[in-house]
Amino acid sequence: MFYKRLLLSLLPSIALASGSVSAYEKLEPPHDYDQVAQEIVATLENVHYNKTLIDDRISEQAFENYLDSLDPSRSFFLKADIEALKRYQNDFDDALRDGDTQVAYDIYNLYRERAEARIEKVLARVPEMVKGFDYTVDESLNIDPDALEWSSTEAQLDEYWRKRIKNRALTLKLNDEPQEEIIAAIERRYNNQLRQIEQTNAVDVFQSFANSVTAALDPHTNYFAPRASEAFNINMSLSLEGIGAVLQMEDDYTKVVRLIPGGPAEAQNELAPNDRIIAVGQKDEPMVDVIGMRLDDVVDMIRGERGTDVILEVIPAKSSTQNSKKITITREKVKLEDQSAQKKIVEVERGGETFKVGVIELPTFYSDFAAIQRGDKDYKSSTRDTKKLIEELQQEDITGLILDLRNNGGGSLQEANSLTGLFIPGGPVVQIRDASGRVSILGDQDRGVTYSGPMAVMVNRMSASASEIVAGALKDYGRAIVVGDQTFGKGTVQVLQEVDQGQLKITQAKFYRVSGESTQHKGVMPDINFPSLIDTESVGESALENPLPWDHIHETRYPVYWNFEEYIDQLTSLHDTRIKQDANFVALEDQIAEAKRQAEHFKSISLNEMTREQQREDNEAKDLARENTRRKALDLPTLESVEDIEEPEQDAYAHEAAEVLLDFISLYQQNQ
């Protein structure tokens, strides 16, 4: 085949660039996966929502994806390697279609040679490097992934590695680690990375190659080889064990995607989305560096017996200094009752009168399928629990109701449908369009209404999938005013397809609101925007590679019960005036502005100890000053240390949502 001939012509230039003939064990394609490659390309072209032809255009993107998966931090390949390898960028589609994936293994084998040689070189020099670092020198390390470039020479790559190791050493030094432990920790990191490379097998390479192609179609289509397939199936419930966090790999780092509501990490309240885990430790054992480690191996380290502690060293998402911190979390299984709907009442004083606004907090859309199969008539579900809580709140004479879907990542589509039905007397809830263009409608068949009064839905950037369906439906029906932040934008449906070895998770359909608007990419936009610390540039569907676009189809027939649009301008004006005077929101706006300033200005990190220490002290001083300004405005005692800062007892967002809802009720009554 053509790309094989290219391989023969390219190999001499690769060997020349490396300076030696590889002595490392080369991996070869497992031929029992030849059929799998052909199955994957056929399934992608015939089943995927876009039914995209796997051609040279896809191949070029897959080539870039594959290089990023192998060397995301530009640490091993040289520019000359990349230029030589570009001759393969149009061969990935042919390799998959013909069931001959040799090209992927030749690229991988060059990577392996480069990586093992580089890590062995680094390991030989770690002690002398750490002992010789001068932390008074003014130099910096680039931390902007968009600005990373391939090094032109070995000398440039040597310098890049020196700075990376110096940064890690300085981070440990600032955490008061002795020099001996700094050396040992860095050696553990690279010995571990070397071991990971040596343990990579031919099936792992095939999976990476296949996913370089699937990622060119959309971010939710993936191939899972048998081991990964088993891990994925476990992971459907795995996120409800251990620490209760969903993780993914990004640029050699294990990144926190989201926290599971009711889980140990959420309860511990230190770990946050976009935090990067750089080391994992167990009680009375040294921390193990996990940068560059396989995700499934990191997950295995974090999992453990219920009731035991795991220690995570993380770089917080909002840190401009890249200084790390250690977080101890007690492993537990997330119980269904911990994820259940909860109620509370927000009291608002107006004109000498106290108004009660009920709040239903719904962390996920759940249903106890095991209890249903047992025939248990009292099985738990989000709809049943929410209905019961609404009835209890109505007994307490509430003026309005808030459905809190913040951080609700979705769940059962049937539950999202039936829960929407608590607020409308039947009708369509969501439209689903498949790859052939057929549109099916899922709707509420129950004419009964549990709550017909004024309500709001509170969302944020972590409200996804089923949450967006509910928020979108209640907004379109005019049943609720939506407040908060733009939702995640996850409006696609995936199915699992078995292949000869493993399985393919493939995007097969898209969700559309009853108005015809897709929830994909754009999500649901709030009627009233609340300030948020979550950066929409780095979180959400639009932050992923190759997301399917937003579009719309024909609307369905549905009634509109409340004309919220008529009042949006007035409600926004009242809201803006109020939060400018609210100490909680003033502090939040200042925190958001500071986070944006740091994101814009800190594209590199100082390797000067005094500068880093000063940055940390300045940040802590700003945090403490901000909190004390807030506390003074609320007549609360001020704090002496940033360590004493805790989450405010009152949920400012829920209180403001109640204010907005009461504003609407007042304006509506004035117009009647």
XYZ file of C-alpha atoms in Angstrom:
672
model
C 0.000 0.000 0.000
C 1.035 3.570 -0.581
C 1.641 4.468 3.043
C 3.832 1.373 3.469
C 6.078 2.593 0.675
C 6.188 5.949 2.408
C 7.253 4.196 5.600
C 10.225 2.613 3.860
C 11.315 5.956 2.452
C 10.802 7.731 5.757
C 12.586 5.359 8.107
C 16.129 6.466 7.183
C 15.321 10.103 7.933
C 13.781 9.125 11.273
C 16.798 7.053 12.256
C 19.078 9.898 11.248
C 17.093 12.378 13.326
C 17.331 10.155 16.404
C 21.060 9.722 16.032
C 20.865 5.970 16.592
C 18.968 2.863 15.622
C 16.338 2.060 18.235
C 17.188 -0.656 20.727
C 13.724 -0.581 22.223
C 11.110 -3.263 21.733
C 8.881 -2.353 18.819
C 5.155 -3.018 18.899
C 3.358 -4.570 15.946
C -0.333 -4.479 15.001
C -2.371 -7.319 16.545
C -3.952 -8.951 13.517
C -7.065 -10.024 15.421
C -7.879 -6.285 15.400
C -7.736 -5.934 11.611
C -11.444 -6.701 11.394
C -12.162 -4.311 14.277
C -10.594 -1.449 12.315
C -12.871 -2.162 9.369
C -15.911 -2.487 11.652
C -15.148 0.878 13.222
C -14.936 2.768 9.944
C -18.118 1.106 8.635
C -20.014 1.895 11.840
C -18.835 5.500 11.905
C -19.905 6.072 8.303
C -23.280 4.359 8.640
C -24.399 4.913 12.240
C -22.867 8.202 13.423
C -25.282 11.130 13.474
C -23.409 12.967 10.709
C -22.657 9.813 8.671
C -19.331 11.439 7.787
C -17.159 9.887 5.096
C -13.844 8.853 6.660
C -11.571 10.479 4.084
C -8.357 12.501 3.882
C -9.968 15.463 5.676
C -10.752 13.262 8.665
C -7.350 11.607 8.341
C -5.522 14.930 8.706
C -7.431 15.737 11.889
C -6.902 12.197 13.190
C -3.152 12.514 12.548
C -3.034 15.662 14.701
C -5.151 13.967 17.371
C -2.820 10.973 17.433
C 0.280 13.115 17.893
C -1.493 15.036 20.672
C -2.399 11.775 22.409
C 1.213 10.585 22.255
C 3.036 13.804 23.067
C 0.539 16.436 24.279
C 3.145 18.591 26.042
C 5.596 18.576 23.093
C 8.137 16.817 25.321
C 9.626 14.107 23.133
C 9.299 14.655 19.392
C 11.453 17.232 17.658
C 10.215 19.501 14.888
C 12.141 17.401 12.348
C 10.257 14.304 13.513
C 6.914 16.013 13.025
C 7.825 17.305 9.586
C 8.850 13.810 8.545
C 5.740 12.208 10.040
C 3.436 14.616 8.222
C 3.841 12.428 5.176
C 1.404 10.055 6.923
C -1.357 12.555 7.629
C -3.538 11.325 4.755
C -3.066 7.626 5.528
C -5.115 7.160 8.689
C -8.410 6.710 6.835
C -6.873 4.087 4.516
C -5.282 2.262 7.453
C -8.618 1.964 9.248
C -10.617 1.060 6.145
C -8.121 -1.586 4.968
C -7.632 -3.086 8.421
C -3.871 -2.512 8.209
C -2.811 -0.157 10.997
C 0.957 -0.511 10.660
C 1.326 3.263 10.195
C 0.065 3.881 13.732
C 2.629 1.485 15.177
C 5.528 2.967 13.260
C 4.647 6.415 14.578
C 4.193 4.995 18.081
C 7.506 3.136 17.973
C 9.333 6.343 17.108
C 7.541 8.061 19.991
C 8.505 5.236 22.345
C 12.138 5.431 21.302
C 12.193 9.200 21.836
C 10.326 9.034 25.156
C 12.383 6.254 26.729
C 15.646 7.867 25.676
C 14.562 11.250 27.015
C 13.274 9.954 30.361
C 16.363 7.819 30.939
C 18.507 10.864 30.188
C 16.515 12.952 32.665
C 16.582 10.289 35.386
C 20.352 10.093 35.157
C 20.606 13.830 35.872
C 17.783 14.521 38.374
C 19.911 14.637 41.559
C 22.552 16.995 40.128
C 19.871 19.147 38.468
C 17.843 19.613 41.659
C 20.938 20.319 43.749
C 22.134 22.853 41.187
C 18.895 24.821 40.711
C 19.239 28.541 41.449
C 15.836 29.835 42.494
C 17.011 33.457 42.524
C 17.302 33.552 38.713
C 14.501 35.401 36.912
C 13.215 32.911 34.359
C 9.840 31.436 33.517
C 8.117 28.363 32.101
C 5.430 28.617 29.448
C 2.137 27.167 30.746
C -0.061 28.231 27.845
C -0.858 25.010 25.933
C -1.846 27.021 22.852
C 1.651 28.520 22.674
C 3.566 25.239 22.887
C 5.740 24.481 19.873
C 7.915 21.544 18.884
C 11.572 22.094 19.768
C 13.911 22.495 16.810
C 16.986 21.052 18.507
C 17.936 18.687 21.306
C 19.369 21.680 23.154
C 15.989 23.463 23.082
C 14.272 20.326 24.366
C 16.896 19.951 27.103
C 16.149 23.514 28.243
C 12.388 22.899 28.197
C 12.841 19.820 30.377
C 15.179 21.660 32.747
C 12.513 24.300 33.337
C 9.771 21.720 33.800
C 11.791 19.859 36.408
C 12.775 23.111 38.102
C 9.098 24.105 38.297
C 8.186 20.803 39.950
C 11.127 21.083 42.334
C 10.154 24.647 43.246
C 6.540 23.648 43.824
C 7.669 20.939 46.243
C 10.138 23.320 47.910
C 7.376 25.878 48.457
C 5.392 23.068 50.096
C 8.308 22.689 52.550
C 9.586 19.380 51.180
C 13.283 18.687 51.917
C 15.692 18.407 48.996
C 16.051 14.624 49.388
C 12.301 14.146 49.096
C 12.138 16.537 46.124
C 14.701 14.421 44.297
C 12.914 11.197 45.265
C 9.493 12.569 44.191
C 10.772 13.671 40.770
C 12.541 10.356 40.260
C 9.321 8.524 41.174
C 7.464 10.618 38.599
C 9.725 9.725 35.707
C 10.313 6.124 36.729
C 6.557 5.785 36.828
C 6.210 7.417 33.398
C 8.877 5.106 32.008
C 7.066 2.118 33.474
C 3.805 3.296 31.914
C 5.434 3.443 28.492
C 6.978 0.001 28.916
C 3.603 -1.444 29.939
C 1.822 -0.030 26.902
C 0.827 -2.904 24.643
C -0.286 -3.256 21.043
C -3.987 -3.080 21.947
C -3.420 0.214 23.780
C -1.856 1.648 20.642
C -4.747 0.430 18.507
C -7.227 2.088 20.875
C -5.347 5.400 20.741
C -5.210 5.214 16.958
C -8.932 4.416 16.644
C -9.839 7.242 19.019
C -7.742 9.701 17.058
C -10.224 9.043 14.247
C -13.412 9.051 16.359
C -12.362 12.332 18.001
C -12.322 13.955 14.558
C -16.099 13.393 14.397
C -17.190 14.592 17.835
C -15.917 14.501 21.440
C -18.405 11.869 22.678
C -17.690 9.112 20.153
C -15.052 6.675 21.463
C -13.693 3.203 20.894
C -13.083 1.037 23.977
C -10.837 -2.004 23.653
C -11.867 -4.943 25.896
C -10.022 -3.753 29.040
C -11.162 -0.154 28.582
C -14.659 -1.375 27.697
C -14.887 -3.190 31.004
C -13.578 -0.105 32.816
C -16.115 2.086 31.008
C -19.002 -0.161 31.995
C -17.798 -0.118 35.594
C -17.371 3.638 35.337
C -21.093 4.083 34.750
C -21.322 3.337 38.473
C -17.648 3.959 39.340
C -18.271 7.693 39.574
C -20.586 6.831 42.467
C -17.748 5.158 44.385
C -14.397 6.284 45.731
C -14.293 10.082 45.928
C -17.278 10.846 43.689
C -15.552 12.658 40.836
C -15.532 12.247 37.065
C -11.995 12.451 35.661
C -10.429 12.701 32.213
C -6.965 13.013 30.705
C -5.863 16.356 29.294
C -2.302 17.236 28.265
C -0.625 14.596 30.482
C -2.770 15.645 33.445
C -5.689 13.941 35.156
C -8.325 16.665 35.228
C -11.481 16.827 37.327
C -14.465 17.162 34.982
C -17.202 17.358 37.590
C -18.062 16.279 41.117
C -20.846 13.797 41.766
C -23.624 15.417 43.845
C -23.718 13.916 47.315
C -20.255 12.423 46.913
C -17.254 12.629 49.282
C -15.386 15.188 47.140
C -18.382 17.520 47.016
C -18.908 17.173 50.767
C -15.207 17.786 51.466
C -15.568 21.002 49.438
C -11.945 21.540 48.325
C -11.714 19.698 44.994
C -13.244 21.591 42.051
C -13.900 21.130 38.321
C -10.798 21.757 36.171
C -8.426 21.045 39.080
C -5.476 18.951 37.898
C -4.390 15.961 39.992
C -0.616 15.621 39.920
C -0.022 13.047 42.675
C -2.007 10.468 44.649
C -1.099 9.086 48.046
C -2.335 6.628 50.632
C -1.993 6.946 54.403
C 1.607 6.510 55.626
C 2.863 5.995 52.056
C 4.789 8.402 49.783
C 2.824 10.358 47.190
C 2.924 8.871 43.697
C 3.291 11.332 40.841
C 0.568 10.691 38.240
C 1.469 13.186 35.518
C 1.538 11.234 32.276
C -0.015 8.167 33.896
C -2.863 6.309 32.192
C -6.275 7.441 33.392
C -7.443 3.953 34.351
C -4.326 3.507 36.515
C -4.943 6.851 38.241
C -8.541 5.832 38.893
C -7.350 2.512 40.359
C -5.108 4.422 42.775
C -7.914 6.750 43.855
C -10.390 3.939 44.369
C -10.118 1.901 47.538
C -11.938 0.500 50.505
C -14.816 2.533 51.833
C -13.854 4.554 54.900
C -10.162 4.873 53.973
C -8.450 8.126 53.049
C -6.868 9.087 49.747
C -4.586 12.112 49.464
C -4.645 14.119 46.244
C -2.062 16.708 45.312
C -3.760 19.111 42.934
C -3.063 22.310 41.057
C -6.259 24.319 41.579
C -7.945 25.530 38.406
C -7.997 29.094 39.702
C -4.315 29.113 40.714
C -2.134 31.566 38.808
C 1.050 30.464 40.590
C 0.677 26.740 39.785
C 1.411 26.045 43.440
C -0.161 22.762 44.468
C -2.098 21.780 47.561
C -2.925 18.461 49.196
C -6.500 17.374 49.779
C -7.525 14.405 51.938
C -10.816 12.748 51.012
C -12.433 9.789 52.759
C -13.616 7.214 50.245
C -17.302 6.423 50.360
C -19.991 5.070 48.086
C -22.437 7.751 47.002
C -25.798 6.571 48.276
C -28.972 7.164 46.295
C -30.463 9.083 49.209
C -27.477 11.462 49.140
C -28.364 12.284 45.538
C -32.068 12.588 46.246
C -34.111 15.735 45.806
C -34.005 18.017 48.851
C -36.188 20.919 49.865
C -35.597 24.156 51.695
C -37.323 27.490 52.133
C -35.766 30.869 51.366
C -37.342 33.724 53.306
C -37.322 37.214 51.769
C -38.280 40.363 53.649
C -40.248 42.928 51.633
C -42.194 45.870 52.944
C -42.274 44.489 56.453
C -43.655 41.183 55.216
C -41.856 37.832 55.008
C -42.339 35.790 51.844
C -41.521 32.100 51.647
C -40.093 30.703 48.429
C -39.692 26.940 48.204
C -36.535 25.456 46.689
C -36.187 21.909 45.332
C -32.521 20.960 44.938
C -32.194 18.176 42.363
C -28.607 16.863 41.976
C -29.436 14.307 39.254
C -32.329 12.592 37.471
C -32.484 9.207 39.158
C -34.671 6.153 39.468
C -34.082 3.095 41.644
C -34.332 0.494 38.885
C -33.451 -2.359 41.254
C -36.390 -1.494 43.521
C -38.694 -1.218 40.511
C -37.632 -4.687 39.333
C -38.310 -6.056 42.822
C -41.842 -4.687 42.577
C -41.300 -2.201 45.409
C -44.193 0.264 45.186
C -42.295 2.848 47.242
C -39.262 2.986 44.931
C -37.328 6.239 44.824
C -37.222 8.428 41.736
C -36.516 12.095 41.122
C -40.106 12.669 39.962
C -41.773 10.908 42.904
C -39.497 12.578 45.449
C -39.920 16.027 43.881
C -43.710 15.643 43.810
C -43.758 14.747 47.499
C -41.509 17.676 48.437
C -43.629 20.139 46.435
C -46.737 18.967 48.270
C -44.932 19.446 51.590
C -43.799 22.943 50.577
C -47.334 23.885 49.557
C -48.454 22.994 53.073
C -46.005 25.647 54.298
C -47.721 28.349 52.228
C -44.966 29.172 49.741
C -45.370 32.133 47.377
C -43.279 30.619 44.578
C -41.073 27.655 43.723
C -37.467 27.334 42.510
C -36.204 24.163 40.829
C -32.438 24.137 41.453
C -30.646 22.229 38.666
C -27.185 23.668 39.300
C -24.420 21.069 38.854
C -27.000 18.516 37.722
C -25.182 16.590 34.994
C -28.269 14.735 33.785
C -29.339 11.124 34.235
C -32.519 9.332 33.249
C -34.255 10.846 30.211
C -37.545 9.251 31.270
C -37.252 10.960 34.651
C -36.538 14.324 32.998
C -39.684 13.844 30.943
C -41.935 12.830 33.831
C -40.551 15.501 36.159
C -41.359 18.209 33.586
C -44.879 16.794 33.627
C -45.275 17.864 37.262
C -45.578 21.446 35.999
C -47.544 21.093 32.739
C -50.878 19.385 31.969
C -49.395 17.025 29.392
C -47.640 17.758 26.118
C -44.298 17.326 24.314
C -41.109 17.761 26.351
C -38.218 17.026 23.985
C -37.662 16.208 20.326
C -35.045 13.653 19.283
C -33.671 13.581 15.739
C -31.706 10.532 14.602
C -29.051 10.146 11.928
C -31.651 9.576 9.201
C -33.429 12.828 10.045
C -36.432 11.179 11.697
C -37.812 13.186 14.613
C -39.510 11.483 17.555
C -41.204 13.319 20.386
C -41.053 12.351 24.040
C -43.774 13.934 26.105
C -45.786 13.890 29.300
C -48.983 11.859 29.065
C -50.259 12.661 32.565
C -52.775 15.526 32.524
C -52.305 16.122 36.227
C -50.259 19.101 37.509
C -48.535 19.066 40.886
C -47.604 22.755 40.894
C -49.108 25.424 38.667
C -47.850 28.549 40.413
C -44.992 30.908 39.468
C -41.568 29.301 39.431
C -37.944 29.708 38.440
C -35.334 27.211 37.287
C -31.793 27.831 38.499
C -28.954 26.519 36.286
C -25.213 26.924 35.817
C -22.516 25.789 33.374
C -22.469 22.311 34.953
C -26.189 21.749 34.285
C -26.127 19.295 31.392
C -28.099 16.879 29.242
C -31.393 16.000 30.999
C -31.148 19.221 33.040
C -31.065 21.218 29.823
C -34.093 19.362 28.506
C -36.121 20.245 31.611
C -34.915 23.863 31.773
C -35.540 24.337 28.048
C -39.036 22.824 28.186
C -40.148 24.863 31.191
C -38.762 28.000 29.558
C -40.504 27.327 26.229
C -43.826 26.585 27.922
C -43.568 29.818 29.880
C -43.772 27.804 33.086
C -40.560 29.104 34.606
C -38.125 31.940 34.354
C -34.587 30.559 33.942
C -31.889 32.201 36.060
C -28.171 31.579 36.423
C -25.549 30.847 33.789
C -25.446 29.323 30.304
C -25.812 25.540 30.616
C -23.247 22.973 29.451
C -24.574 22.369 25.935
C -24.553 18.542 25.914
C -27.379 17.886 23.458
C -26.311 14.624 21.825
C -27.324 11.009 22.402
C -24.807 8.153 22.416
C -25.381 4.403 22.044
C -23.023 1.479 22.589
C -22.271 -0.735 19.600
C -20.492 -4.049 20.115
C -17.575 -4.751 17.771
C -15.438 -7.857 17.418
C -13.109 -6.633 20.174
C -14.616 -4.141 22.640
C -17.298 -1.591 21.900
C -17.908 1.726 20.197
C -19.742 4.557 21.948
C -21.181 6.518 19.079
C -23.228 9.710 18.774
C -26.497 8.731 17.115
C -29.034 11.496 17.789
C -29.528 15.071 18.977
C -31.946 16.660 21.430
C -34.162 19.582 20.451
C -36.469 21.677 22.563
C -40.174 21.919 21.769
C -39.355 25.324 20.262
C -37.120 23.516 17.755
C -33.850 24.847 19.206
C -31.072 22.362 19.878
C -29.594 22.135 23.368
C -26.315 21.096 21.716
C -23.282 23.398 21.945
C -25.200 26.523 23.005
C -27.167 24.950 25.839
C -29.987 26.895 27.448
C -29.431 30.605 27.912
C -30.845 32.066 31.145
C -33.440 34.830 31.122
C -31.555 36.512 33.965
C -27.766 36.091 34.102
C -26.067 35.509 37.445
C -22.296 36.075 37.747
C -20.351 32.811 37.875
C -16.824 31.689 38.694
C -17.086 28.863 36.159
C -15.253 29.904 32.997
C -17.428 29.121 29.964
C -14.314 29.256 27.781
C -12.782 26.219 29.475
C -15.892 24.338 30.647
C -18.798 23.107 28.547
C -19.465 21.508 25.187
C -18.108 24.522 23.306
C -14.751 24.028 25.081
C -14.395 20.507 23.649
C -12.773 19.595 20.335
C -15.090 19.131 17.332
C -18.469 19.468 19.063
C -21.518 19.054 16.865
C -22.992 22.474 16.034
C -26.126 24.157 17.336
C -29.052 24.120 14.933
C -32.826 24.000 14.985
C -35.727 22.077 13.541
C -39.470 22.764 13.331
C -41.162 23.601 16.588
C -43.928 21.434 17.992
C -47.355 22.618 19.109
C -47.361 23.693 22.738
C -49.080 26.373 24.835
C -47.306 29.261 26.611
C -48.642 29.809 30.120
C -46.749 32.867 31.409
C -45.286 35.598 29.225
C -41.979 36.055 31.011
C -40.444 37.819 27.993
C -42.632 40.843 28.676
C -40.936 41.368 32.045
C -37.296 40.440 31.330
C -35.999 44.009 30.939
C -37.575 45.153 34.196
C -36.477 42.039 36.046
C -32.900 42.414 34.759
C -32.762 46.046 35.869
C -33.996 45.189 39.376
C -31.578 42.241 39.558
C -28.562 44.319 38.442
C -29.338 47.065 40.946
C -29.735 44.568 43.766
C -26.527 42.565 43.242
C -24.469 45.759 43.037
C -25.520 46.368 46.633
C -25.307 42.760 47.806
C -22.047 42.084 49.673
C -21.981 38.445 48.562
C -22.254 39.331 44.873
C -19.863 42.272 45.155
C -17.246 39.869 46.543
C -18.062 37.341 43.825
C -17.747 39.907 41.028
C -14.348 40.944 42.407
C -13.249 37.307 42.523
C -14.388 36.774 38.919
C -12.562 39.900 37.735
C -9.366 38.755 39.473
C -9.628 35.268 37.929
C -10.046 36.790 34.452
C -7.116 39.143 34.996
C -4.859 36.273 35.999
C -6.003 34.097 33.095
C -5.207 36.890 30.641
C -1.848 37.906 32.099
C -0.303 34.692 33.427
C 0.624 32.680 30.332
C 3.924 31.660 31.921
C 4.980 30.867 35.452
C 7.951 32.308 37.296
C 10.724 29.967 38.419
C 12.008 32.530 40.915
C 11.260 31.441 44.474
C 10.753 34.934 45.895
C 8.443 35.889 43.019
C 6.349 32.742 43.452
C 6.161 33.186 47.203
C 5.158 36.813 46.759
C 2.465 35.832 44.252
C 1.050 33.334 46.726
C 1.097 35.875 49.546
C -0.523 38.510 47.325
C -3.281 36.119 46.271
C -3.968 35.083 49.853
C -4.016 38.724 50.949
C -6.536 39.551 48.198
C -8.708 36.596 49.159
C -8.657 37.579 52.835
C -9.351 41.261 52.099
C -12.241 40.333 49.807
C -13.774 38.046 52.418
C -13.395 40.571 55.224
C -14.965 43.313 53.092
C -17.918 40.999 52.555
C -18.138 40.117 56.234
C -17.995 43.765 57.350
C -20.878 44.627 55.027
C -22.895 41.807 56.595
C -21.909 42.765 60.184
C -19.952 39.549 60.630
C -16.650 39.249 62.538
C -13.551 39.565 60.341
C -10.974 36.810 59.940
C -7.243 36.756 60.685
C -6.153 34.126 58.172
C -7.143 32.937 54.718
C -7.258 29.420 56.215
C -10.334 30.486 58.218
C -12.424 31.271 55.125
C -15.431 28.976 54.795
C -18.348 28.784 52.398
C -21.050 31.360 53.286
C -23.932 29.832 55.222
C -26.510 31.493 53.004
C -26.736 30.485 49.344
C -26.609 33.912 47.686
C -27.711 32.454 44.342
C -30.848 30.818 45.759
C -31.727 33.991 47.661
C -31.319 36.125 44.534
C -33.374 33.636 42.502
C -36.133 34.055 45.093
C -35.861 37.838 44.769
C -36.185 37.625 40.968
C -39.227 35.374 41.255
C -40.889 37.723 43.742
C -40.141 40.652 41.410
C -41.966 38.830 38.632
C -44.943 38.015 40.823
C -45.195 41.665 41.888
C -44.923 43.006 38.319
C -47.405 40.437 37.031
C -49.946 41.304 39.701
C -49.599 45.018 38.931
C -50.518 44.349 35.286
C -53.641 42.347 36.065
